[in-house]
mmCIF file of C-alpha atoms in Angstrom:
data_model
loop_
_atom_site.group_PDB
_atom_site.id
_atom_site.type_symbol
_atom_site.label_atom_id
_atom_site.label_comp_id
_atom_site.label_asym_id
_atom_site.label_seq_id
_atom_site.Cartn_x
_atom_site.Cartn_y
_atom_site.Cartn_z
ATOM 1 C CA UNK A 1 -10.486 -57.590 30.483
ATOM 2 C CA UNK A 2 -8.564 -60.122 32.495
ATOM 3 C CA UNK A 3 -6.248 -62.355 30.658
ATOM 4 C CA UNK A 4 -6.928 -66.185 30.340
ATOM 5 C CA UNK A 5 -4.408 -67.221 32.853
ATOM 6 C CA UNK A 6 -5.940 -65.159 35.818
ATOM 7 C CA UNK A 7 -8.640 -67.887 36.201
ATOM 8 C CA UNK A 8 -6.266 -70.718 37.158
ATOM 9 C CA UNK A 9 -6.637 -72.587 40.447
ATOM 10 C CA UNK A 10 -3.501 -70.947 41.670
ATOM 11 C CA UNK A 11 -4.927 -67.509 41.147
ATOM 12 C CA UNK A 12 -5.238 -65.463 44.528
ATOM 13 C CA UNK A 13 -8.604 -64.313 45.575
ATOM 14 C CA UNK A 14 -7.435 -60.792 45.209
ATOM 15 C CA UNK A 15 -6.451 -61.345 41.605
ATOM 16 C CA UNK A 16 -9.699 -62.960 40.790
ATOM 17 C CA UNK A 17 -11.612 -60.024 42.359
ATOM 18 C CA UNK A 18 -9.615 -57.601 40.284
ATOM 19 C CA UNK A 19 -10.373 -59.567 37.226
ATOM 20 C CA UNK A 20 -14.091 -59.510 37.987
ATOM 21 C CA UNK A 21 -13.750 -55.716 38.564
ATOM 22 C CA UNK A 22 -12.233 -55.407 35.226
ATOM 23 C CA UNK A 23 -15.350 -57.129 33.720
ATOM 24 C CA UNK A 24 -14.526 -60.843 33.760
ATOM 25 C CA UNK A 25 -17.596 -62.512 35.018
ATOM 26 C CA UNK A 26 -15.778 -66.018 35.053
ATOM 27 C CA UNK A 27 -13.607 -64.571 37.912
ATOM 28 C CA UNK A 28 -16.662 -63.994 40.061
ATOM 29 C CA UNK A 29 -18.000 -67.443 39.372
ATOM 30 C CA UNK A 30 -14.522 -68.826 40.409
ATOM 31 C CA UNK A 31 -14.776 -66.811 43.645
ATOM 32 C CA UNK A 32 -18.240 -68.072 44.418
ATOM 33 C CA UNK A 33 -17.201 -71.766 43.786
ATOM 34 C CA UNK A 34 -14.172 -71.204 46.072
ATOM 35 C CA UNK A 35 -15.898 -69.563 48.963
ATOM 36 C CA UNK A 36 -19.576 -70.451 48.819
ATOM 37 C CA UNK A 37 -19.648 -73.254 51.284
ATOM 38 C CA UNK A 38 -17.336 -71.777 53.872
ATOM 39 C CA UNK A 39 -19.197 -68.557 53.919
ATOM 40 C CA UNK A 40 -22.514 -70.269 54.037
ATOM 41 C CA UNK A 41 -21.341 -72.445 57.025
ATOM 42 C CA UNK A 42 -20.170 -69.317 58.823
ATOM 43 C CA UNK A 43 -23.580 -67.601 58.216
ATOM 44 C CA UNK A 44 -25.406 -70.665 59.143
ATOM 45 C CA UNK A 45 -23.794 -71.006 62.501
ATOM 46 C CA UNK A 46 -24.058 -67.276 63.142
ATOM 47 C CA UNK A 47 -27.845 -67.134 62.460
ATOM 48 C CA UNK A 48 -28.858 -70.620 63.372
ATOM 49 C CA UNK A 49 -31.485 -70.618 60.677
ATOM 50 C CA UNK A 50 -30.796 -72.457 57.402
ATOM 51 C CA UNK A 51 -33.417 -70.546 55.334
ATOM 52 C CA UNK A 52 -32.281 -67.351 56.662
ATOM 53 C CA UNK A 53 -28.699 -68.299 56.076
ATOM 54 C CA UNK A 54 -29.460 -68.914 52.380
ATOM 55 C CA UNK A 55 -31.018 -65.315 52.153
ATOM 56 C CA UNK A 56 -27.999 -63.685 53.807
ATOM 57 C CA UNK A 57 -25.490 -65.752 51.620
ATOM 58 C CA UNK A 58 -27.333 -64.352 48.526
ATOM 59 C CA UNK A 59 -27.262 -60.813 49.951
ATOM 60 C CA UNK A 60 -23.588 -61.318 50.592
ATOM 61 C CA UNK A 61 -22.690 -62.109 47.061
ATOM 62 C CA UNK A 62 -25.091 -59.357 45.803
ATOM 63 C CA UNK A 63 -23.142 -56.836 47.872
ATOM 64 C CA UNK A 64 -19.825 -58.224 46.575
ATOM 65 C CA UNK A 65 -21.113 -57.503 43.040
ATOM 66 C CA UNK A 66 -22.478 -54.058 43.875
ATOM 67 C CA UNK A 67 -19.277 -53.050 45.764
ATOM 68 C CA UNK A 68 -16.896 -54.525 43.173
ATOM 69 C CA UNK A 69 -16.269 -51.079 41.577
ATOM 70 C CA UNK A 70 -14.967 -49.721 44.779
ATOM 71 C CA UNK A 71 -13.026 -52.903 45.884
ATOM 72 C CA UNK A 72 -9.266 -52.364 46.562
ATOM 73 C CA UNK A 73 -6.968 -55.133 47.676
ATOM 74 C CA UNK A 74 -5.771 -53.359 50.843
ATOM 75 C CA UNK A 75 -6.694 -56.359 52.975
ATOM 76 C CA UNK A 76 -7.268 -60.137 52.168
ATOM 77 C CA UNK A 77 -10.230 -60.633 50.105
ATOM 78 C CA UNK A 78 -11.576 -63.098 52.609
ATOM 79 C CA UNK A 79 -11.432 -60.494 55.331
ATOM 80 C CA UNK A 80 -13.451 -58.124 53.091
ATOM 81 C CA UNK A 81 -15.908 -60.884 52.158
ATOM 82 C CA UNK A 82 -16.515 -62.030 55.760
ATOM 83 C CA UNK A 83 -16.936 -58.495 56.982
ATOM 84 C CA UNK A 84 -19.684 -58.059 54.466
ATOM 85 C CA UNK A 85 -21.274 -61.513 55.613
ATOM 86 C CA UNK A 86 -20.912 -60.623 59.311
ATOM 87 C CA UNK A 87 -22.454 -57.222 58.985
ATOM 88 C CA UNK A 88 -25.432 -58.669 57.157
ATOM 89 C CA UNK A 89 -25.812 -61.507 59.731
ATOM 90 C CA UNK A 90 -25.868 -58.741 62.503
ATOM 91 C CA UNK A 91 -28.559 -56.813 60.580
ATOM 92 C CA UNK A 92 -30.610 -60.070 60.032
ATOM 93 C CA UNK A 93 -30.286 -60.860 63.677
ATOM 94 C CA UNK A 94 -31.528 -57.423 64.771
ATOM 95 C CA UNK A 95 -34.491 -57.645 62.387
ATOM 96 C CA UNK A 96 -35.430 -61.074 63.808
ATOM 97 C CA UNK A 97 -34.237 -60.706 67.406
ATOM 98 C CA UNK A 98 -37.484 -62.196 68.699
ATOM 99 C CA UNK A 99 -36.835 -65.567 67.018
ATOM 100 C CA UNK A 100 -34.894 -68.133 68.964
ATOM 101 C CA UNK A 101 -32.099 -69.943 67.065
ATOM 102 C CA UNK A 102 -33.153 -73.304 65.647
ATOM 103 C CA UNK A 103 -30.786 -76.340 65.717
ATOM 104 C CA UNK A 104 -28.082 -76.101 63.191
ATOM 105 C CA UNK A 105 -28.189 -78.627 60.434
ATOM 106 C CA UNK A 106 -24.556 -78.520 59.052
ATOM 107 C CA UNK A 107 -21.882 -80.887 60.323
ATOM 108 C CA UNK A 108 -19.792 -79.451 63.027
ATOM 109 C CA UNK A 109 -16.314 -79.861 64.374
ATOM 110 C CA UNK A 110 -16.090 -77.883 67.663
ATOM 111 C CA UNK A 111 -12.701 -76.743 68.983
ATOM 112 C CA UNK A 112 -11.488 -78.297 72.151
ATOM 113 C CA UNK A 113 -8.393 -76.401 73.029
ATOM 114 C CA UNK A 114 -6.557 -73.271 72.083
ATOM 115 C CA UNK A 115 -3.089 -74.307 73.199
ATOM 116 C CA UNK A 116 -3.062 -77.774 71.747
ATOM 117 C CA UNK A 117 -4.644 -76.606 68.480
ATOM 118 C CA UNK A 118 -6.904 -79.766 68.535
ATOM 119 C CA UNK A 119 -10.600 -79.512 67.910
ATOM 120 C CA UNK A 120 -13.490 -81.516 69.196
ATOM 121 C CA UNK A 121 -14.043 -82.608 65.573
ATOM 122 C CA UNK A 122 -10.453 -84.157 65.802
ATOM 123 C CA UNK A 123 -11.251 -85.677 69.118
ATOM 124 C CA UNK A 124 -14.466 -87.351 67.644
ATOM 125 C CA UNK A 125 -14.018 -90.853 66.437
ATOM 126 C CA UNK A 126 -13.618 -91.458 62.718
ATOM 127 C CA UNK A 127 -17.059 -91.920 61.176
ATOM 128 C CA UNK A 128 -15.560 -94.481 58.899
ATOM 129 C CA UNK A 129 -14.084 -96.486 61.707
ATOM 130 C CA UNK A 130 -17.036 -98.601 62.450
ATOM 131 C CA UNK A 131 -20.790 -98.615 62.944
ATOM 132 C CA UNK A 132 -20.553 -97.923 66.648
ATOM 133 C CA UNK A 133 -18.326 -94.911 66.259
ATOM 134 C CA UNK A 134 -20.620 -93.751 63.373
ATOM 135 C CA UNK A 135 -23.600 -94.005 65.693
ATOM 136 C CA UNK A 136 -21.592 -92.140 68.374
ATOM 137 C CA UNK A 137 -20.946 -89.229 65.958
ATOM 138 C CA UNK A 138 -24.725 -89.098 65.040
ATOM 139 C CA UNK A 139 -25.566 -88.881 68.700
ATOM 140 C CA UNK A 140 -22.883 -86.107 69.481
ATOM 141 C CA UNK A 141 -23.166 -83.834 66.564
ATOM 142 C CA UNK A 142 -26.476 -82.333 67.605
ATOM 143 C CA UNK A 143 -25.268 -81.770 71.014
ATOM 144 C CA UNK A 144 -22.222 -79.977 69.678
ATOM 145 C CA UNK A 145 -24.560 -77.780 67.583
ATOM 146 C CA UNK A 146 -26.551 -77.017 70.606
ATOM 147 C CA UNK A 147 -23.455 -76.142 72.535
ATOM 148 C CA UNK A 148 -22.242 -73.822 69.909
ATOM 149 C CA UNK A 149 -25.797 -72.036 69.594
ATOM 150 C CA UNK A 150 -25.601 -71.458 73.328
ATOM 151 C CA UNK A 151 -22.453 -69.274 73.098
ATOM 152 C CA UNK A 152 -22.979 -65.367 73.129
ATOM 153 C CA UNK A 153 -23.016 -64.045 69.570
ATOM 154 C CA UNK A 154 -19.608 -62.346 69.746
ATOM 155 C CA UNK A 155 -17.967 -65.621 71.013
ATOM 156 C CA UNK A 156 -19.601 -67.839 68.537
ATOM 157 C CA UNK A 157 -18.615 -65.424 65.755
ATOM 158 C CA UNK A 158 -14.965 -65.588 66.658
ATOM 159 C CA UNK A 159 -15.050 -69.400 67.259
ATOM 160 C CA UNK A 160 -16.737 -70.110 63.848
ATOM 161 C CA UNK A 161 -14.360 -67.849 61.881
ATOM 162 C CA UNK A 162 -11.312 -69.514 63.437
ATOM 163 C CA UNK A 163 -12.427 -73.108 63.649
ATOM 164 C CA UNK A 164 -14.689 -73.480 60.413
ATOM 165 C CA UNK A 165 -13.216 -70.839 58.156
ATOM 166 C CA UNK A 166 -9.650 -70.899 59.214
ATOM 167 C CA UNK A 167 -9.387 -67.151 59.449
ATOM 168 C CA UNK A 168 -6.302 -65.723 61.423
ATOM 169 C CA UNK A 169 -6.915 -63.976 64.719
ATOM 170 C CA UNK A 170 -5.617 -60.650 63.236
ATOM 171 C CA UNK A 171 -7.929 -61.058 60.270
ATOM 172 C CA UNK A 172 -10.884 -61.776 62.578
ATOM 173 C CA UNK A 173 -10.064 -58.686 64.501
ATOM 174 C CA UNK A 174 -10.597 -56.690 61.208
ATOM 175 C CA UNK A 175 -13.781 -58.521 60.492
ATOM 176 C CA UNK A 176 -15.212 -57.972 64.036
ATOM 177 C CA UNK A 177 -13.752 -54.359 64.427
ATOM 178 C CA UNK A 178 -12.076 -55.144 67.636
ATOM 179 C CA UNK A 179 -8.474 -55.741 68.799
ATOM 180 C CA UNK A 180 -6.558 -59.073 68.291
ATOM 181 C CA UNK A 181 -6.299 -59.464 71.973
ATOM 182 C CA UNK A 182 -10.044 -59.184 72.238
ATOM 183 C CA UNK A 183 -10.637 -61.762 69.732
ATOM 184 C CA UNK A 184 -8.196 -64.184 71.538
ATOM 185 C CA UNK A 185 -10.054 -63.484 74.684
ATOM 186 C CA UNK A 186 -13.438 -64.203 73.110
ATOM 187 C CA UNK A 187 -12.010 -67.426 71.726
ATOM 188 C CA UNK A 188 -10.889 -68.516 75.167
ATOM 189 C CA UNK A 189 -14.226 -67.774 76.578
ATOM 190 C CA UNK A 190 -15.863 -69.624 73.746
ATOM 191 C CA UNK A 191 -13.837 -72.787 74.398
ATOM 192 C CA UNK A 192 -14.634 -72.673 78.142
ATOM 193 C CA UNK A 193 -18.338 -72.157 77.352
ATOM 194 C CA UNK A 194 -18.364 -75.020 74.986
ATOM 195 C CA UNK A 195 -16.684 -77.358 77.534
ATOM 196 C CA UNK A 196 -19.085 -76.281 80.222
ATOM 197 C CA UNK A 197 -22.109 -76.819 77.985
ATOM 198 C CA UNK A 198 -20.931 -80.033 76.642
ATOM 199 C CA UNK A 199 -20.384 -81.276 80.277
ATOM 200 C CA UNK A 200 -23.914 -80.285 81.110
ATOM 201 C CA UNK A 201 -25.116 -82.351 78.053
ATOM 202 C CA UNK A 202 -23.221 -85.315 79.161
ATOM 203 C CA UNK A 203 -20.669 -85.323 76.396
ATOM 204 C CA UNK A 204 -17.481 -84.196 77.975
ATOM 205 C CA UNK A 205 -16.439 -87.520 79.567
ATOM 206 C CA UNK A 206 -17.044 -89.399 76.312
ATOM 207 C CA UNK A 207 -15.143 -86.915 74.327
ATOM 208 C CA UNK A 208 -12.119 -87.022 76.628
ATOM 209 C CA UNK A 209 -11.957 -90.816 76.483
ATOM 210 C CA UNK A 210 -12.147 -90.843 72.755
ATOM 211 C CA UNK A 211 -9.768 -87.914 72.483
ATOM 212 C CA UNK A 212 -7.108 -89.972 74.241
ATOM 213 C CA UNK A 213 -7.668 -92.849 71.757
ATOM 214 C CA UNK A 214 -7.251 -90.479 68.717
ATOM 215 C CA UNK A 215 -4.162 -88.787 70.211
ATOM 216 C CA UNK A 216 -2.568 -92.186 71.182
#
């Protein structure tokens, strides 16, 4: 059994998983609390269907439980976890390929540039800055979701893992089973595709103007 101290907030994901492997159910509960929402957001943006995302999330954690005995901390726990989630998303998409992606309901913060490290979420005005800017966010957010949903699956996958889950490019490469250069290339194409789609939706000029204000 895991020792009492293993469940502290400073405990690594790998330490918690090993504690769960040893029989401490509280360690699994801590992992779920820590990663449930980031993983759900990834699945939601991958599938585009809130109900299906909930199902895939449950399958993901069930697979974590079933695979616990064979778990070895060779890579980051998050890499292992997102690989499971990603594979289940792909399986779900294949089963329901005839269905079109519905609009995403979770808040978004779409990336705006790789070199600058800024995101469209950062370029958006602060929702707490005033009613006009709050209304602006309410108008733009669905357009950002539509732009993201329009990306090819492999580009959306890389973008979501990088921007929403904060996964490093080398770890995304492990999750997706491709080279790090391929991941970076997909990220670049994703950013270009988002800019193009947002321009078509009439958002680009507004974002650029507000981005200058935030950066200034």
